[in-house]
Amino acid sequence: MPLYNAVENEKKWQKIWEDTKLHRTNLEDFSKPKYYNLVMFPYPSGDKLHIGHWYNYAPADSWGRYMKMKGFNVFEPQGFDSFGLPAENYAIKTGVHPTVSISQNVGYMREQLHKMGTMYDWDKSVVTSEPDYYQWTQWVFLQLYKKGLAYRKNAPVNWCPSCQTVLANEQVVDGRCERCKHEVTKRDLTQWFFKIRDYAERLLNFEGLDWPERTKLMQQNWIGKSTGSQVVFELCNEKGEKSGEKVTVFTTRIDTLFGATYMVLAPEHALVEKITTDKHKKNVAEYIEKTRKETDIARSAEDREKTGVETGAFAINPANGEIIPVWIADYVLVTYGTGAVMAVAAHDERDSAFAKKYGLPIQEVVAPTGGSLGAVTKNEATGGGAEKADQNPQSQSDGPFTEYGILINSGEFTGLTSEEARKKITEWLEEKKSANFTVNYKLRDWLVSRQRYWGAPIPIVYCDKCGEVAVPEKDLPVLLPKDVDFTPKGDGKSPLNTVESFVHTKCPECGGVAKREVDTMDTFVDSSWYFLRYPSAKMSDRPFDTGMTKNWLPVDMYIGGPEHACMHLLYARFINMVLHDLGHIDFEEPFKRLIHQGMITKDGAKMSKSKGNVVSPDQFVEKYGSDTFRLYLMFMGPFSEGGDWNDKGITGIARFLERFYQLIHVNELVGDKAALQRLLHKTIKKVTADIEVFHFNTAIAALMEFVNNALKIGMDDETRKAATLLIAPLAPHLAEELWEKVGGEGSVFENSWPVFDPALIVEDSVQLGVQVNGKLRAQVTVDVGADKDTVLAAAKAEPNVAKYLEGKKLVKEIYVPNKLVSFVVAV
RNA sequence: GCCGAGGUGGUGGAAUUGGUAGACACGCGGGACUUAAAAUCCCGUGGUAGCAAUACCGUGCGGGUUCGAUUCCCGCCCCCGGCACCA
């Protein structure tokens, strides 16, 4: 018969916490150091909280509780990222207005979070779709606008035909819409962008940030910096008569310039129409049309053959004056570099394939370096692999030689290494004003406008007289109208376009007739600054209080999924930097320490409604209680690794908590007091060290060992209290109950985390392994302070060791204190 | 293809400045209690051989360094995550 009724007890303590306002943080209290403990806020979906949320939030809350007990004034807020497509799509399907479904879902999820027993400060919450929040999202937009960092331009953009909206680059995954998985196509549309590119270099710097290496690498990769040169090619006809047009290309391999035997422009390149000769106009037009229709998936298919057509135009290679043909091909991307490349068929995979297909000339200008010099390869920056080129000279025989080497057929530059030539050739052409060093980034500006209803309206109006005008800050919020027919019309326009009362307005500058911008903002804009808002959540006249942000930010610990590495986490850094540059905040980086939780799968697959494999935590919480469920999730494995869900072992945790509860009620010390102290202090040491690095699984294992051993020794009052404190962050409800039972003062969370005493941990004796020729032959127990000779003698005396030493010549004796003894004998 | 993280019992996982592999838990086998079952408690549990002592094998595969390798080095294989014609 279990003594501990988890479900009832948890209700009791949740009510007490609520009544005593235990988890309302006094943000003005600086008697203790502040600690801002943040998790990525959820989207209030109709699926409610699933196991993945718990897997993220429960350990994050345990961390907050731990830091509180360590003496910090912990601020742990929670909110809802409530704008976005799911609510709108749900509304289209069912007719339930997003404001209704969102408020229901928020209510239900708050209830779940309450039952989890988290210490969120609900007085400081945000819901991004509420006017008192999105007013300030619009304010953020205006800050960027005023600085020239928000702009509108017509561009080919990613279009999801199913969601009927454009997508940011970051939201296109494998050529498909991140949300609905539909193939993404291109559309020419006028859209709003944020100039995140201007911050590319700063975003590459992670100095002072305690972030996972892999996340930093992912961002660096996404930003994609590469250094090279721009080279200007003058255009001409086949006879070499200059047309006056120029095309600039970007290359990281200007050392191969003498081998540039043709040039390729992206089909969308601005000059294509102008330079195409009459003879080729039809072909070119057809090719452009064909490219345009293709989705990104088709265009980037791996084994896809390269295609392209001639323009009839020619260009002059500035290095050797050769007249080379100009082609267009869709393997050149208009979005990267200058949208044009110099093609070096002899030293580039893509150019080589293209040249072979269309019979274009190939000119070798780089030879592999001889053995003694050591090949300088493309990999040299990464440190490894430089030797490989020499080992396998045949490997390049059927493809182009793409590594660094020694220049040949390159005029006065012949004989230089690629590295030297990159510098010298650029300098040489720089004098003639036809080249310069430059840097390129893969990162593109952030497309923030969406042709959807459920988002923050972009605060811009278009006046017949004044043109594009920003809505003055005092007129915010630009309210999102409620009564809207939000079914997509397939015209690529926002549903707000149909709301006359919204569209027609007065120009804030001249008072004349004006129309509102009808696009709304990407939800990632909402989430790019919410962490600034929490401490000032109730403020109605400002987005955030300067004093509050100064005192409480940056975020000390940020916990959330790695899937946000190149989206939310990049955007938030960018917006934070912009607000810093504008003087609104005094720090550049928003998140000091970052930890990702792993993903929870079901039968190896990501949980999703469509697969029907979503597991709800509610049934387990009702049966076992929150503590057991939290502990079970943490016990599954390391926090950052996730795992496949099954409920098989949950009884083990339930048993453990029951045993823990009973242990505290065992009154007599039947064993040795010193042994109990040693056990306790070893446990304090282990649990503390494990929690510090988010290894909750081994912290729990240590507590289990503690229980298993302590049940044999018994308990004393001191140990009872310390053990209760130790389990408190992990099983908060159980700990409160026990704390009350053992006569502790106040809430267990108002007490200090126990500190271990190294002196109490010291053991009298230690068991060593004894090896002979590397094989374990025996174990020997010796006094901790024993000297080497004593230990060796004891080891040799072991029968199973003596057996192997007998009659053999002892070559070597190795003694590793507290670990092992190893004998080496001649064979 | 490139970048990153992994591969350990029937299962989830412990242990890496090289030092007794398999902590802890699930499951399984046996026992106690019970009329019986559940719950609980005790014992056992990497594989092979053996009554046992013990021996041999064993951390994805193949080599290497070392008295000693899950840990370091070289070469592969397989899963997972990210990027992907970026000139």
Short mmCIF file of C-alpha atoms in Angstrom, two decimals, chain A residues 276-531:
data_model
loop_
_atom_site.label_atom_id
_atom_site.label_comp_id
_atom_site.label_asym_id
_atom_site.label_seq_id
_atom_site.Cartn_x
_atom_site.Cartn_y
_atom_site.Cartn_z
CA THR A 276 20.83 39.06 -75.97
CA THR A 277 21.25 39.31 -79.74
CA ASP A 278 18.24 39.04 -82.03
CA LYS A 279 19.30 35.62 -83.21
CA HIS A 280 19.09 34.20 -79.68
CA LYS A 281 16.13 36.13 -78.32
CA LYS A 282 13.63 33.34 -78.85
CA ASN A 283 15.80 30.67 -77.19
CA VAL A 284 16.62 32.89 -74.27
CA ALA A 285 13.02 33.89 -73.69
CA GLU A 286 11.94 30.26 -73.76
CA TYR A 287 14.68 29.25 -71.36
CA ILE A 288 13.81 32.00 -68.89
CA GLU A 289 10.17 31.00 -69.03
CA LYS A 290 11.04 27.39 -68.36
CA THR A 291 13.27 28.25 -65.41
CA ARG A 292 10.66 30.46 -63.89
CA LYS A 293 8.09 27.70 -63.79
CA GLU A 294 10.31 25.26 -62.03
CA THR A 295 10.19 24.77 -58.33
CA ASP A 296 13.28 24.90 -56.20
CA ILE A 297 13.06 21.15 -55.83
CA ALA A 298 13.30 20.46 -59.52
CA ARG A 299 15.92 23.15 -59.96
CA SER A 300 18.26 21.78 -57.36
CA ALA A 301 17.75 18.05 -57.81
CA GLU A 302 21.05 16.39 -57.19
CA ASP A 303 21.58 14.47 -60.40
CA ARG A 304 20.07 17.16 -62.52
CA GLU A 305 21.84 17.87 -65.75
CA LYS A 306 22.96 21.41 -66.29
CA THR A 307 21.13 23.39 -68.91
CA GLY A 308 21.62 26.79 -70.45
CA VAL A 309 21.54 28.83 -73.67
CA GLU A 310 23.80 31.32 -75.44
CA THR A 311 22.94 35.00 -75.42
CA GLY A 312 24.98 35.84 -78.50
CA ALA A 313 26.92 38.37 -76.45
CA PHE A 314 30.60 38.09 -75.64
CA ALA A 315 32.89 39.37 -72.93
CA ILE A 316 36.56 40.23 -72.73
CA ASN A 317 38.62 38.34 -70.19
CA PRO A 318 40.48 41.16 -68.43
CA ALA A 319 43.46 38.93 -67.77
CA ASN A 320 44.35 37.92 -71.31
CA GLY A 321 42.00 39.91 -73.52
CA GLU A 322 40.34 36.80 -74.90
CA ILE A 323 36.83 37.08 -76.26
CA ILE A 324 34.58 34.61 -74.48
CA PRO A 325 30.90 33.79 -75.02
CA VAL A 326 28.20 34.79 -72.52
CA TRP A 327 25.58 32.17 -71.64
CA ILE A 328 22.69 32.01 -69.25
CA ALA A 329 22.09 28.95 -67.11
CA ASP A 330 20.02 28.23 -64.04
CA TYR A 331 22.94 26.77 -62.16
CA VAL A 332 23.94 30.35 -61.54
CA LEU A 333 21.85 31.85 -58.78
CA VAL A 334 20.68 35.42 -59.08
CA THR A 335 20.53 35.66 -55.30
CA TYR A 336 24.19 35.05 -54.65
CA GLY A 337 27.18 37.23 -55.46
CA THR A 338 26.44 39.28 -58.55
CA GLY A 339 24.27 36.69 -60.26
CA ALA A 340 27.03 36.11 -62.79
CA VAL A 341 30.09 33.89 -62.86
CA MET A 342 33.25 33.55 -64.86
CA ALA A 343 33.34 29.92 -65.92
CA VAL A 344 36.57 28.01 -65.49
CA ALA A 345 35.82 24.60 -66.91
CA ALA A 346 39.23 23.18 -66.06
CA HIS A 347 38.97 23.91 -62.33
CA ASP A 348 35.32 23.90 -61.28
CA GLU A 349 32.97 20.94 -61.15
CA ARG A 350 29.89 22.77 -62.36
CA ASP A 351 31.61 24.73 -65.12
CA SER A 352 33.31 21.56 -66.23
CA ALA A 353 30.06 19.65 -66.56
CA PHE A 354 28.45 22.53 -68.41
CA ALA A 355 31.40 23.01 -70.80
CA LYS A 356 31.52 19.32 -71.65
CA LYS A 357 27.82 19.25 -72.42
CA TYR A 358 27.87 22.31 -74.68
CA GLY A 359 31.34 21.91 -76.18
CA LEU A 360 32.77 25.04 -74.60
CA PRO A 361 36.56 25.46 -74.39
CA ILE A 362 38.55 24.21 -71.42
CA GLN A 363 41.84 25.84 -70.45
CA GLU A 364 44.02 24.49 -67.66
CA VAL A 365 45.72 27.15 -65.59
CA VAL A 366 46.48 25.43 -62.27
CA ALA A 367 48.66 22.38 -61.81
CA PRO A 368 48.82 20.23 -58.71
CA THR A 369 51.71 21.16 -56.47
CA GLY A 370 54.69 18.84 -56.44
CA GLY A 371 55.15 16.56 -53.45
CA SER A 372 57.83 18.51 -51.64
CA LEU A 373 55.89 21.74 -51.49
CA GLY A 374 52.86 19.97 -50.08
CA ALA A 375 49.58 20.44 -51.78
CA VAL A 376 47.66 23.46 -50.69
CA THR A 377 44.09 22.43 -50.80
CA LYS A 378 40.77 24.06 -50.33
CA ASN A 379 40.64 22.31 -47.00
CA GLU A 380 43.63 24.05 -45.58
CA ALA A 381 41.50 26.40 -43.55
CA THR A 382 39.96 23.50 -41.68
CA GLY A 383 43.37 22.14 -40.80
CA GLY A 384 43.07 18.54 -41.87
CA GLY A 385 43.30 16.76 -45.13
CA ALA A 386 46.10 18.73 -46.76
CA GLU A 387 48.18 15.61 -47.29
CA LYS A 388 45.48 13.74 -49.07
CA ALA A 389 46.01 15.34 -52.45
CA ASP A 390 49.44 13.77 -52.83
CA GLN A 391 48.48 10.30 -51.78
CA ASN A 392 46.05 9.91 -54.55
CA PRO A 393 47.31 11.65 -57.71
CA GLN A 394 44.95 9.69 -59.93
CA SER A 395 41.82 10.83 -58.17
CA GLN A 396 41.46 13.95 -60.27
CA SER A 397 41.90 12.23 -63.61
CA ASP A 398 38.28 12.19 -64.66
CA GLY A 399 37.14 15.42 -63.06
CA PRO A 400 38.47 18.96 -63.00
CA PHE A 401 41.34 19.82 -60.67
CA THR A 402 39.57 22.00 -58.14
CA GLU A 403 42.19 22.37 -55.45
CA TYR A 404 44.83 24.99 -54.98
CA GLY A 405 48.09 24.46 -56.86
CA ILE A 406 50.69 26.24 -59.00
CA LEU A 407 49.63 28.52 -61.83
CA ILE A 408 50.41 27.58 -65.43
CA ASN A 409 49.44 29.31 -68.68
CA SER A 410 48.83 32.48 -66.71
CA GLY A 411 51.20 35.04 -68.20
CA GLU A 412 53.38 36.77 -65.66
CA PHE A 413 51.59 34.95 -62.83
CA THR A 414 52.69 31.52 -63.99
CA GLY A 415 54.57 29.76 -61.23
CA LEU A 416 52.80 31.45 -58.34
CA THR A 417 50.80 29.42 -55.87
CA SER A 418 47.05 29.84 -55.99
CA GLU A 419 47.15 31.72 -52.74
CA GLU A 420 49.74 34.20 -53.95
CA ALA A 421 47.91 34.60 -57.21
CA ARG A 422 44.61 35.38 -55.57
CA LYS A 423 46.25 38.38 -54.02
CA LYS A 424 48.50 39.44 -56.90
CA ILE A 425 45.96 39.16 -59.69
CA THR A 426 43.38 41.13 -57.76
CA GLU A 427 45.95 43.85 -57.01
CA TRP A 428 47.04 43.93 -60.63
CA LEU A 429 43.48 44.40 -61.89
CA GLU A 430 42.63 46.76 -59.06
CA GLU A 431 45.00 49.28 -60.63
CA LYS A 432 43.06 48.99 -63.86
CA LYS A 433 39.85 49.37 -61.87
CA SER A 434 38.56 46.02 -63.02
CA ALA A 435 38.82 43.99 -59.80
CA ASN A 436 38.74 44.36 -56.04
CA PHE A 437 38.74 42.20 -52.95
CA THR A 438 35.30 41.52 -51.61
CA VAL A 439 33.31 39.38 -49.22
CA ASN A 440 30.07 37.58 -49.92
CA TYR A 441 27.46 36.02 -47.67
CA LYS A 442 24.88 33.39 -48.42
CA LEU A 443 22.59 35.06 -45.93
CA ARG A 444 19.81 36.96 -47.64
CA ASP A 445 17.72 39.75 -46.26
CA TRP A 446 14.84 38.61 -44.08
CA LEU A 447 11.51 38.67 -45.87
CA VAL A 448 9.03 39.73 -43.21
CA SER A 449 5.74 40.44 -44.99
CA ARG A 450 3.04 37.80 -45.21
CA GLN A 451 -0.16 37.81 -47.23
CA ARG A 452 -2.11 36.38 -44.37
CA TYR A 453 -4.62 37.63 -41.86
CA TRP A 454 -3.45 36.36 -38.48
CA GLY A 455 -0.40 38.53 -37.86
CA ALA A 456 0.63 42.00 -36.79
CA PRO A 457 -0.27 44.56 -39.48
CA ILE A 458 2.74 46.33 -40.94
CA PRO A 459 2.43 49.97 -39.79
CA ILE A 460 2.80 51.69 -43.15
CA VAL A 461 0.39 53.68 -45.30
CA TYR A 462 0.59 54.68 -48.93
CA CYS A 463 -0.45 58.24 -49.69
CA ASP A 464 -1.20 59.48 -53.18
CA LYS A 465 0.81 62.59 -52.46
CA CYS A 466 3.48 61.61 -49.93
CA GLY A 467 4.06 58.04 -51.03
CA GLU A 468 5.15 55.48 -48.46
CA VAL A 469 4.63 56.83 -44.94
CA ALA A 470 5.29 55.20 -41.57
CA VAL A 471 2.47 55.24 -39.06
CA PRO A 472 3.59 57.53 -36.20
CA GLU A 473 4.39 55.70 -32.96
CA LYS A 474 1.63 57.57 -31.15
CA ASP A 475 -0.94 56.06 -33.52
CA LEU A 476 0.03 52.48 -32.68
CA PRO A 477 -1.32 49.91 -32.57
CA VAL A 478 -2.58 49.53 -36.07
CA LEU A 479 -5.36 47.23 -34.95
CA LEU A 480 -6.01 44.00 -36.73
CA PRO A 481 -9.70 44.09 -37.67
CA LYS A 482 -11.76 41.19 -36.36
CA ASP A 483 -14.46 40.91 -38.96
CA VAL A 484 -12.55 39.62 -41.93
CA ASP A 485 -13.19 37.09 -44.64
CA PHE A 486 -9.86 35.33 -44.39
CA THR A 487 -10.37 32.61 -46.95
CA PRO A 488 -7.55 32.82 -49.49
CA LYS A 489 -8.59 34.17 -52.85
CA GLY A 490 -5.62 32.81 -54.73
CA ASP A 491 -4.63 36.30 -55.84
CA GLY A 492 -1.58 36.43 -53.59
CA LYS A 493 -3.05 39.28 -51.61
CA SER A 494 -3.65 39.57 -47.90
CA PRO A 495 -7.24 39.04 -46.69
CA LEU A 496 -6.98 42.51 -45.12
CA ASN A 497 -7.11 43.88 -48.65
CA THR A 498 -10.84 43.16 -48.65
CA VAL A 499 -11.57 45.14 -45.48
CA GLU A 500 -12.52 48.60 -46.71
CA SER A 501 -12.59 50.16 -43.25
CA PHE A 502 -9.05 48.96 -42.65
CA VAL A 503 -7.56 49.81 -46.02
CA HIS A 504 -8.82 53.37 -46.36
CA THR A 505 -7.21 55.82 -44.02
CA LYS A 506 -5.77 59.26 -43.81
CA CYS A 507 -2.14 60.07 -44.50
CA PRO A 508 -0.52 60.89 -41.16
CA GLU A 509 1.61 63.53 -42.90
CA CYS A 510 -0.71 65.47 -45.16
CA GLY A 511 -4.10 64.23 -44.01
CA GLY A 512 -4.95 63.23 -47.55
CA VAL A 513 -6.32 59.99 -48.93
CA ALA A 514 -4.16 56.99 -48.16
CA LYS A 515 -4.25 53.20 -48.13
CA ARG A 516 -2.86 50.93 -45.48
CA GLU A 517 -0.31 48.25 -46.09
CA VAL A 518 -2.38 45.07 -45.98
CA ASP A 519 0.39 42.55 -45.36
CA THR A 520 1.09 41.30 -41.88
CA MET A 521 4.40 40.42 -40.28
CA ASP A 522 6.11 37.07 -40.13
CA THR A 523 5.54 35.57 -36.66
CA PHE A 524 9.29 35.38 -36.24
CA VAL A 525 9.21 39.17 -35.85
CA ASP A 526 6.87 38.72 -32.88
CA SER A 527 9.25 36.26 -31.24
CA SER A 528 12.41 38.19 -32.06
CA TRP A 529 12.01 40.53 -29.08
CA TYR A 530 9.56 38.95 -26.59
CA PHE A 531 12.31 38.25 -24.04
#
